[in-house]
Amino acid sequence: MRRMDTVSAPRVPRAAPPSPSAAGRRLTGVAAMLGSGLSNQTGAAVGALAFPVLGPVGVVAVRQYVAAAVLLPLARPRLRSFTWRQWWPVLLLAVVFGTMNLSLYSAVDRIGLGLAVTLEFLGPLGIALATVRRRLDACCAVLAAAGVVVLMRPQPSADYAGMGLALLAAACWASYILLNRTVGTRLPGAQGAAAAAGVSALLFLPAGLLVVVHRPPGAWAAGCAVAAGVLSSAVPYLADLLTLRRVPANTFGLFMSVNPVLAALAGRLVLGEGMGAWEWAGIAAVVTANAVSMAVPRG
């Protein structure tokens, strides 16, 4: 028998369902995030195909050129109006940007794409975990550390130089995030990022010329390097601009967690790299640590 209350409870108004336009924008943002990750990791794998001819230095040089060619016309930085207070973080950002890409691609050449990107991912994960003081984040840090221990465990085939390069890329990525914040507060729009990309391209110009002189690339190697620049620099940059206007920052960070998995898959499909159960367990630990930290709201 249904109970009849003499006094009816006040009705709580239901939250209005998201409008079709808002839902469409969020769906577009999610698609852009996935597309950005796939493009970035596929570009890195395609770039690795050119390593036998150009080496990591040559591929990274081309990537820097492509990034500058995309960002400078879009942002149109007013370089002559920059003050020293604006220039010094831009110059540091350029050095960090180039070092990050060079150390990552050198690590990919030695230890494979999946492991290199997973270790590099510790940079932004460390920044995210260092800014909060929750027990949950401490647990996530322990989980991520356990994943790193698994990935870097001693074994006959372990390439610790490659792992060290990937960790250097992680430190550079963390520095890149912090410097980007500083540049963003001192220069409007994407002027700082574009200027840094231009300076980084200039820094890699001598290296690119040396590679071309000593090891002239064929059409295949040059095409792979250019494709890496487009897929790993131009497409992700434009996709991220689209994404950040449509999804919350924590959702963006959550979807970034899939990058190590996408890198491992791209390495498998494009480069034929195989990983064992232990490697997948280490990647899963790092990815889960970031996903949980991002998914649970901060109090």
PDB file of N, CA and C in Angstrom, residues 50-135:
ATOM      1  N   ALA A  50      61.792   8.724 -39.442  1.00  0.00           N
ATOM      2  CA  ALA A  50      62.877   9.458 -40.112  1.00  0.00           C
ATOM      3  C   ALA A  50      64.176   9.442 -39.314  1.00  0.00           C
ATOM      4  N   PHE A  51      64.194   8.818 -38.130  1.00  0.00           N
ATOM      5  CA  PHE A  51      65.404   8.803 -37.313  1.00  0.00           C
ATOM      6  C   PHE A  51      66.610   8.188 -38.035  1.00  0.00           C
ATOM      7  N   PRO A  52      66.453   7.077 -38.786  1.00  0.00           N
ATOM      8  CA  PRO A  52      67.638   6.502 -39.434  1.00  0.00           C
ATOM      9  C   PRO A  52      68.332   7.468 -40.396  1.00  0.00           C
ATOM     10  N   VAL A  53      67.605   8.432 -40.944  1.00  0.00           N
ATOM     11  CA  VAL A  53      68.187   9.376 -41.898  1.00  0.00           C
ATOM     12  C   VAL A  53      68.551  10.699 -41.229  1.00  0.00           C
ATOM     13  N   LEU A  54      67.590  11.285 -40.515  1.00  0.00           N
ATOM     14  CA  LEU A  54      67.783  12.614 -39.944  1.00  0.00           C
ATOM     15  C   LEU A  54      68.263  12.579 -38.498  1.00  0.00           C
ATOM     16  N   GLY A  55      68.012  11.476 -37.798  1.00  0.00           N
ATOM     17  CA  GLY A  55      68.301  11.432 -36.380  1.00  0.00           C
ATOM     18  C   GLY A  55      67.291  12.253 -35.599  1.00  0.00           C
ATOM     19  N   PRO A  56      67.230  12.081 -34.284  1.00  0.00           N
ATOM     20  CA  PRO A  56      66.294  12.873 -33.474  1.00  0.00           C
ATOM     21  C   PRO A  56      66.501  14.373 -33.617  1.00  0.00           C
ATOM     22  N   VAL A  57      67.768  14.817 -33.738  1.00  0.00           N
ATOM     23  CA  VAL A  57      68.036  16.259 -33.840  1.00  0.00           C
ATOM     24  C   VAL A  57      67.408  16.838 -35.106  1.00  0.00           C
ATOM     25  N   GLY A  58      67.569  16.156 -36.217  1.00  0.00           N
ATOM     26  CA  GLY A  58      66.996  16.655 -37.463  1.00  0.00           C
ATOM     27  C   GLY A  58      65.483  16.697 -37.438  1.00  0.00           C
ATOM     28  N   VAL A  59      64.871  15.656 -36.880  1.00  0.00           N
ATOM     29  CA  VAL A  59      63.407  15.620 -36.813  1.00  0.00           C
ATOM     30  C   VAL A  59      62.887  16.727 -35.897  1.00  0.00           C
ATOM     31  N   VAL A  60      63.540  16.916 -34.762  1.00  0.00           N
ATOM     32  CA  VAL A  60      63.108  17.972 -33.836  1.00  0.00           C
ATOM     33  C   VAL A  60      63.295  19.340 -34.473  1.00  0.00           C
ATOM     34  N   ALA A  61      64.388  19.534 -35.213  1.00  0.00           N
ATOM     35  CA  ALA A  61      64.602  20.819 -35.876  1.00  0.00           C
ATOM     36  C   ALA A  61      63.451  21.139 -36.819  1.00  0.00           C
ATOM     37  N   VAL A  62      63.050  20.154 -37.626  1.00  0.00           N
ATOM     38  CA  VAL A  62      61.929  20.375 -38.544  1.00  0.00           C
ATOM     39  C   VAL A  62      60.654  20.663 -37.769  1.00  0.00           C
ATOM     40  N   ARG A  63      60.458  19.952 -36.655  1.00  0.00           N
ATOM     41  CA  ARG A  63      59.267  20.200 -35.842  1.00  0.00           C
ATOM     42  C   ARG A  63      59.253  21.630 -35.317  1.00  0.00           C
ATOM     43  N   GLN A  64      60.403  22.136 -34.886  1.00  0.00           N
ATOM     44  CA  GLN A  64      60.454  23.510 -34.395  1.00  0.00           C
ATOM     45  C   GLN A  64      60.133  24.495 -35.515  1.00  0.00           C
ATOM     46  N   TYR A  65      60.620  24.207 -36.731  1.00  0.00           N
ATOM     47  CA  TYR A  65      60.339  25.098 -37.858  1.00  0.00           C
ATOM     48  C   TYR A  65      58.832  25.138 -38.148  1.00  0.00           C
ATOM     49  N   VAL A  66      58.208  23.976 -38.120  1.00  0.00           N
ATOM     50  CA  VAL A  66      56.767  23.916 -38.398  1.00  0.00           C
ATOM     51  C   VAL A  66      55.988  24.660 -37.321  1.00  0.00           C
ATOM     52  N   ALA A  67      56.364  24.468 -36.056  1.00  0.00           N
ATOM     53  CA  ALA A  67      55.673  25.163 -34.967  1.00  0.00           C
ATOM     54  C   ALA A  67      55.766  26.671 -35.146  1.00  0.00           C
ATOM     55  N   ALA A  68      56.951  27.154 -35.500  1.00  0.00           N
ATOM     56  CA  ALA A  68      57.114  28.594 -35.710  1.00  0.00           C
ATOM     57  C   ALA A  68      56.303  29.063 -36.911  1.00  0.00           C
ATOM     58  N   ALA A  69      56.299  28.268 -37.985  1.00  0.00           N
ATOM     59  CA  ALA A  69      55.558  28.656 -39.188  1.00  0.00           C
ATOM     60  C   ALA A  69      54.059  28.732 -38.933  1.00  0.00           C
ATOM     61  N   VAL A  70      53.571  27.952 -37.977  1.00  0.00           N
ATOM     62  CA  VAL A  70      52.133  27.974 -37.658  1.00  0.00           C
ATOM     63  C   VAL A  70      51.802  29.088 -36.663  1.00  0.00           C
ATOM     64  N   LEU A  71      52.598  29.189 -35.598  1.00  0.00           N
ATOM     65  CA  LEU A  71      52.253  30.103 -34.505  1.00  0.00           C
ATOM     66  C   LEU A  71      52.512  31.576 -34.840  1.00  0.00           C
ATOM     67  N   LEU A  72      53.609  31.867 -35.532  1.00  0.00           N
ATOM     68  CA  LEU A  72      53.941  33.270 -35.789  1.00  0.00           C
ATOM     69  C   LEU A  72      52.877  33.986 -36.629  1.00  0.00           C
ATOM     70  N   PRO A  73      52.384  33.411 -37.728  1.00  0.00           N
ATOM     71  CA  PRO A  73      51.333  34.108 -38.473  1.00  0.00           C
ATOM     72  C   PRO A  73      50.013  34.209 -37.709  1.00  0.00           C
ATOM     73  N   LEU A  74      49.736  33.222 -36.839  1.00  0.00           N
ATOM     74  CA  LEU A  74      48.481  33.259 -36.100  1.00  0.00           C
ATOM     75  C   LEU A  74      48.501  34.318 -35.006  1.00  0.00           C
ATOM     76  N   ALA A  75      49.595  34.374 -34.239  1.00  0.00           N
ATOM     77  CA  ALA A  75      49.658  35.285 -33.086  1.00  0.00           C
ATOM     78  C   ALA A  75      50.183  36.666 -33.452  1.00  0.00           C
ATOM     79  N   ARG A  76      51.034  36.742 -34.474  1.00  0.00           N
ATOM     80  CA  ARG A  76      51.627  38.007 -34.899  1.00  0.00           C
ATOM     81  C   ARG A  76      52.204  38.802 -33.721  1.00  0.00           C
ATOM     82  N   PRO A  77      53.185  38.248 -33.010  1.00  0.00           N
ATOM     83  CA  PRO A  77      53.748  38.945 -31.851  1.00  0.00           C
ATOM     84  C   PRO A  77      54.445  40.237 -32.258  1.00  0.00           C
ATOM     85  N   ARG A  78      54.263  41.268 -31.458  1.00  0.00           N
ATOM     86  CA  ARG A  78      54.910  42.558 -31.702  1.00  0.00           C
ATOM     87  C   ARG A  78      56.261  42.567 -30.997  1.00  0.00           C
ATOM     88  N   LEU A  79      57.238  41.950 -31.628  1.00  0.00           N
ATOM     89  CA  LEU A  79      58.524  41.699 -30.988  1.00  0.00           C
ATOM     90  C   LEU A  79      59.235  42.984 -30.596  1.00  0.00           C
ATOM     91  N   ARG A  80      59.122  44.029 -31.400  1.00  0.00           N
ATOM     92  CA  ARG A  80      59.836  45.281 -31.114  1.00  0.00           C
ATOM     93  C   ARG A  80      59.309  45.982 -29.868  1.00  0.00           C
ATOM     94  N   SER A  81      58.102  45.666 -29.479  1.00  0.00           N
ATOM     95  CA  SER A  81      57.528  46.316 -28.295  1.00  0.00           C
ATOM     96  C   SER A  81      57.791  45.542 -27.011  1.00  0.00           C
ATOM     97  N   PHE A  82      58.391  44.348 -27.108  1.00  0.00           N
ATOM     98  CA  PHE A  82      58.658  43.543 -25.919  1.00  0.00           C
ATOM     99  C   PHE A  82      59.693  44.236 -25.034  1.00  0.00           C
ATOM    100  N   THR A  83      59.446  44.247 -23.741  1.00  0.00           N
ATOM    101  CA  THR A  83      60.423  44.730 -22.778  1.00  0.00           C
ATOM    102  C   THR A  83      61.281  43.549 -22.308  1.00  0.00           C
ATOM    103  N   TRP A  84      62.376  43.865 -21.591  1.00  0.00           N
ATOM    104  CA  TRP A  84      63.218  42.773 -21.074  1.00  0.00           C
ATOM    105  C   TRP A  84      62.432  41.900 -20.103  1.00  0.00           C
ATOM    106  N   ARG A  85      61.539  42.506 -19.336  1.00  0.00           N
ATOM    107  CA  ARG A  85      60.704  41.727 -18.400  1.00  0.00           C
ATOM    108  C   ARG A  85      59.834  40.733 -19.155  1.00  0.00           C
ATOM    109  N   GLN A  86      59.484  41.024 -20.391  1.00  0.00           N
ATOM    110  CA  GLN A  86      58.704  40.096 -21.209  1.00  0.00           C
ATOM    111  C   GLN A  86      59.612  39.144 -21.983  1.00  0.00           C
ATOM    112  N   TRP A  87      60.803  39.634 -22.361  1.00  0.00           N
ATOM    113  CA  TRP A  87      61.665  38.814 -23.196  1.00  0.00           C
ATOM    114  C   TRP A  87      62.290  37.645 -22.433  1.00  0.00           C
ATOM    115  N   TRP A  88      62.693  37.865 -21.171  1.00  0.00           N
ATOM    116  CA  TRP A  88      63.466  36.803 -20.534  1.00  0.00           C
ATOM    117  C   TRP A  88      62.655  35.512 -20.326  1.00  0.00           C
ATOM    118  N   PRO A  89      61.375  35.566 -19.926  1.00  0.00           N
ATOM    119  CA  PRO A  89      60.653  34.289 -19.858  1.00  0.00           C
ATOM    120  C   PRO A  89      60.386  33.683 -21.229  1.00  0.00           C
ATOM    121  N   VAL A  90      60.262  34.534 -22.254  1.00  0.00           N
ATOM    122  CA  VAL A  90      60.088  34.015 -23.619  1.00  0.00           C
ATOM    123  C   VAL A  90      61.340  33.256 -24.052  1.00  0.00           C
ATOM    124  N   LEU A  91      62.523  33.826 -23.773  1.00  0.00           N
ATOM    125  CA  LEU A  91      63.771  33.158 -24.143  1.00  0.00           C
ATOM    126  C   LEU A  91      63.940  31.846 -23.378  1.00  0.00           C
ATOM    127  N   LEU A  92      63.631  31.860 -22.093  1.00  0.00           N
ATOM    128  CA  LEU A  92      63.700  30.619 -21.314  1.00  0.00           C
ATOM    129  C   LEU A  92      62.715  29.581 -21.856  1.00  0.00           C
ATOM    130  N   LEU A  93      61.518  30.041 -22.211  1.00  0.00           N
ATOM    131  CA  LEU A  93      60.510  29.144 -22.758  1.00  0.00           C
ATOM    132  C   LEU A  93      60.994  28.512 -24.068  1.00  0.00           C
ATOM    133  N   ALA A  94      61.678  29.293 -24.896  1.00  0.00           N
ATOM    134  CA  ALA A  94      62.208  28.769 -26.152  1.00  0.00           C
ATOM    135  C   ALA A  94      63.240  27.676 -25.903  1.00  0.00           C
ATOM    136  N   VAL A  95      64.136  27.908 -24.940  1.00  0.00           N
ATOM    137  CA  VAL A  95      65.158  26.905 -24.618  1.00  0.00           C
ATOM    138  C   VAL A  95      64.512  25.644 -24.059  1.00  0.00           C
ATOM    139  N   VAL A  96      63.555  25.825 -23.154  1.00  0.00           N
ATOM    140  CA  VAL A  96      62.877  24.675 -22.552  1.00  0.00           C
ATOM    141  C   VAL A  96      62.095  23.895 -23.601  1.00  0.00           C
ATOM    142  N   PHE A  97      61.426  24.618 -24.497  1.00  0.00           N
ATOM    143  CA  PHE A  97      60.628  23.990 -25.548  1.00  0.00           C
ATOM    144  C   PHE A  97      61.497  23.103 -26.434  1.00  0.00           C
ATOM    145  N   GLY A  98      62.637  23.649 -26.860  1.00  0.00           N
ATOM    146  CA  GLY A  98      63.538  22.873 -27.702  1.00  0.00           C
ATOM    147  C   GLY A  98      64.150  21.692 -26.970  1.00  0.00           C
ATOM    148  N   THR A  99      64.575  21.915 -25.718  1.00  0.00           N
ATOM    149  CA  THR A  99      65.170  20.837 -24.928  1.00  0.00           C
ATOM    150  C   THR A  99      64.160  19.735 -24.659  1.00  0.00           C
ATOM    151  N   MET A 100      62.927  20.108 -24.388  1.00  0.00           N
ATOM    152  CA  MET A 100      61.872  19.127 -24.124  1.00  0.00           C
ATOM    153  C   MET A 100      61.671  18.209 -25.326  1.00  0.00           C
ATOM    154  N   ASN A 101      61.546  18.799 -26.509  1.00  0.00           N
ATOM    155  CA  ASN A 101      61.316  17.987 -27.698  1.00  0.00           C
ATOM    156  C   ASN A 101      62.534  17.140 -28.061  1.00  0.00           C
ATOM    157  N   LEU A 102      63.722  17.724 -27.922  1.00  0.00           N
ATOM    158  CA  LEU A 102      64.928  16.979 -28.269  1.00  0.00           C
ATOM    159  C   LEU A 102      65.144  15.802 -27.316  1.00  0.00           C
ATOM    160  N   SER A 103      64.967  16.033 -26.024  1.00  0.00           N
ATOM    161  CA  SER A 103      65.159  14.939 -25.068  1.00  0.00           C
ATOM    162  C   SER A 103      64.088  13.870 -25.237  1.00  0.00           C
ATOM    163  N   LEU A 104      62.848  14.273 -25.543  1.00  0.00           N
ATOM    164  CA  LEU A 104      61.793  13.278 -25.745  1.00  0.00           C
ATOM    165  C   LEU A 104      62.073  12.431 -26.981  1.00  0.00           C
ATOM    166  N   TYR A 105      62.396  13.059 -28.108  1.00  0.00           N
ATOM    167  CA  TYR A 105      62.629  12.294 -29.331  1.00  0.00           C
ATOM    168  C   TYR A 105      63.882  11.423 -29.200  1.00  0.00           C
ATOM    169  N   SER A 106      64.885  11.908 -28.482  1.00  0.00           N
ATOM    170  CA  SER A 106      66.066  11.073 -28.238  1.00  0.00           C
ATOM    171  C   SER A 106      65.701   9.869 -27.378  1.00  0.00           C
ATOM    172  N   ALA A 107      64.798  10.078 -26.407  1.00  0.00           N
ATOM    173  CA  ALA A 107      64.339   8.965 -25.582  1.00  0.00           C
ATOM    174  C   ALA A 107      63.519   7.975 -26.407  1.00  0.00           C
ATOM    175  N   VAL A 108      62.665   8.490 -27.289  1.00  0.00           N
ATOM    176  CA  VAL A 108      61.880   7.610 -28.157  1.00  0.00           C
ATOM    177  C   VAL A 108      62.797   6.734 -28.996  1.00  0.00           C
ATOM    178  N   ASP A 109      63.900   7.304 -29.465  1.00  0.00           N
ATOM    179  CA  ASP A 109      64.847   6.563 -30.286  1.00  0.00           C
ATOM    180  C   ASP A 109      65.484   5.418 -29.512  1.00  0.00           C
ATOM    181  N   ARG A 110      65.564   5.542 -28.171  1.00  0.00           N
ATOM    182  CA  ARG A 110      66.269   4.550 -27.362  1.00  0.00           C
ATOM    183  C   ARG A 110      65.333   3.571 -26.667  1.00  0.00           C
ATOM    184  N   ILE A 111      64.183   4.060 -26.158  1.00  0.00           N
ATOM    185  CA  ILE A 111      63.340   3.187 -25.328  1.00  0.00           C
ATOM    186  C   ILE A 111      61.931   3.003 -25.874  1.00  0.00           C
ATOM    187  N   GLY A 112      61.620   3.633 -26.997  1.00  0.00           N
ATOM    188  CA  GLY A 112      60.292   3.451 -27.569  1.00  0.00           C
ATOM    189  C   GLY A 112      59.341   4.565 -27.165  1.00  0.00           C
ATOM    190  N   LEU A 113      58.298   4.723 -27.963  1.00  0.00           N
ATOM    191  CA  LEU A 113      57.376   5.847 -27.785  1.00  0.00           C
ATOM    192  C   LEU A 113      56.528   5.730 -26.527  1.00  0.00           C
ATOM    193  N   GLY A 114      55.972   4.558 -26.260  1.00  0.00           N
ATOM    194  CA  GLY A 114      55.074   4.406 -25.112  1.00  0.00           C
ATOM    195  C   GLY A 114      55.750   4.702 -23.794  1.00  0.00           C
ATOM    196  N   LEU A 115      56.916   4.101 -23.563  1.00  0.00           N
ATOM    197  CA  LEU A 115      57.629   4.313 -22.306  1.00  0.00           C
ATOM    198  C   LEU A 115      58.115   5.751 -22.196  1.00  0.00           C
ATOM    199  N   ALA A 116      58.631   6.318 -23.288  1.00  0.00           N
ATOM    200  CA  ALA A 116      59.153   7.684 -23.242  1.00  0.00           C
ATOM    201  C   ALA A 116      58.056   8.690 -22.902  1.00  0.00           C
ATOM    202  N   VAL A 117      56.894   8.576 -23.541  1.00  0.00           N
ATOM    203  CA  VAL A 117      55.802   9.521 -23.280  1.00  0.00           C
ATOM    204  C   VAL A 117      55.251   9.337 -21.877  1.00  0.00           C
ATOM    205  N   THR A 118      55.195   8.091 -21.385  1.00  0.00           N
ATOM    206  CA  THR A 118      54.705   7.859 -20.023  1.00  0.00           C
ATOM    207  C   THR A 118      55.598   8.536 -18.998  1.00  0.00           C
ATOM    208  N   LEU A 119      56.919   8.390 -19.153  1.00  0.00           N
ATOM    209  CA  LEU A 119      57.831   9.035 -18.215  1.00  0.00           C
ATOM    210  C   LEU A 119      57.784  10.553 -18.364  1.00  0.00           C
ATOM    211  N   GLU A 120      57.649  11.045 -19.584  1.00  0.00           N
ATOM    212  CA  GLU A 120      57.541  12.491 -19.789  1.00  0.00           C
ATOM    213  C   GLU A 120      56.278  13.034 -19.129  1.00  0.00           C
ATOM    214  N   PHE A 121      55.234  12.230 -19.084  1.00  0.00           N
ATOM    215  CA  PHE A 121      53.956  12.656 -18.516  1.00  0.00           C
ATOM    216  C   PHE A 121      54.058  12.946 -17.017  1.00  0.00           C
ATOM    217  N   LEU A 122      55.133  12.488 -16.376  1.00  0.00           N
ATOM    218  CA  LEU A 122      55.321  12.769 -14.954  1.00  0.00           C
ATOM    219  C   LEU A 122      55.503  14.265 -14.701  1.00  0.00           C
ATOM    220  N   GLY A 123      55.905  15.023 -15.734  1.00  0.00           N
ATOM    221  CA  GLY A 123      56.075  16.469 -15.558  1.00  0.00           C
ATOM    222  C   GLY A 123      54.785  17.173 -15.198  1.00  0.00           C
ATOM    223  N   PRO A 124      53.772  17.149 -16.074  1.00  0.00           N
ATOM    224  CA  PRO A 124      52.501  17.796 -15.712  1.00  0.00           C
ATOM    225  C   PRO A 124      51.803  17.128 -14.543  1.00  0.00           C
ATOM    226  N   LEU A 125      51.972  15.811 -14.391  1.00  0.00           N
ATOM    227  CA  LEU A 125      51.356  15.138 -13.247  1.00  0.00           C
ATOM    228  C   LEU A 125      51.963  15.648 -11.947  1.00  0.00           C
ATOM    229  N   GLY A 126      53.288  15.830 -11.939  1.00  0.00           N
ATOM    230  CA  GLY A 126      53.941  16.365 -10.739  1.00  0.00           C
ATOM    231  C   GLY A 126      53.472  17.768 -10.409  1.00  0.00           C
ATOM    232  N   ILE A 127      53.283  18.615 -11.430  1.00  0.00           N
ATOM    233  CA  ILE A 127      52.763  19.964 -11.198  1.00  0.00           C
ATOM    234  C   ILE A 127      51.367  19.901 -10.597  1.00  0.00           C
ATOM    235  N   ALA A 128      50.515  19.033 -11.139  1.00  0.00           N
ATOM    236  CA  ALA A 128      49.142  18.924 -10.645  1.00  0.00           C
ATOM    237  C   ALA A 128      49.101  18.438  -9.201  1.00  0.00           C
ATOM    238  N   LEU A 129      49.931  17.455  -8.853  1.00  0.00           N
ATOM    239  CA  LEU A 129      49.912  16.899  -7.507  1.00  0.00           C
ATOM    240  C   LEU A 129      50.585  17.825  -6.495  1.00  0.00           C
ATOM    241  N   ALA A 130      51.515  18.657  -6.949  1.00  0.00           N
ATOM    242  CA  ALA A 130      52.229  19.546  -6.029  1.00  0.00           C
ATOM    243  C   ALA A 130      51.395  20.743  -5.600  1.00  0.00           C
ATOM    244  N   THR A 131      50.330  21.028  -6.316  1.00  0.00           N
ATOM    245  CA  THR A 131      49.549  22.230  -6.015  1.00  0.00           C
ATOM    246  C   THR A 131      48.400  21.974  -5.056  1.00  0.00           C
ATOM    247  N   VAL A 132      48.203  20.737  -4.609  1.00  0.00           N
ATOM    248  CA  VAL A 132      47.086  20.415  -3.712  1.00  0.00           C
ATOM    249  C   VAL A 132      47.616  19.669  -2.501  1.00  0.00           C
ATOM    250  N   ARG A 133      46.784  19.580  -1.481  1.00  0.00           N
ATOM    251  CA  ARG A 133      47.189  18.931  -0.239  1.00  0.00           C
ATOM    252  C   ARG A 133      46.099  17.960   0.223  1.00  0.00           C
ATOM    253  N   ARG A 134      45.670  17.095  -0.662  1.00  0.00           N
ATOM    254  CA  ARG A 134      44.655  16.111  -0.297  1.00  0.00           C
ATOM    255  C   ARG A 134      45.308  14.749  -0.079  1.00  0.00           C
ATOM    256  N   ARG A 135      44.696  13.942   0.782  1.00  0.00           N
ATOM    257  CA  ARG A 135      45.200  12.579   0.956  1.00  0.00           C
ATOM    258  C   ARG A 135      45.103  11.797  -0.341  1.00  0.00           C
TER     259      ARG A 135
END
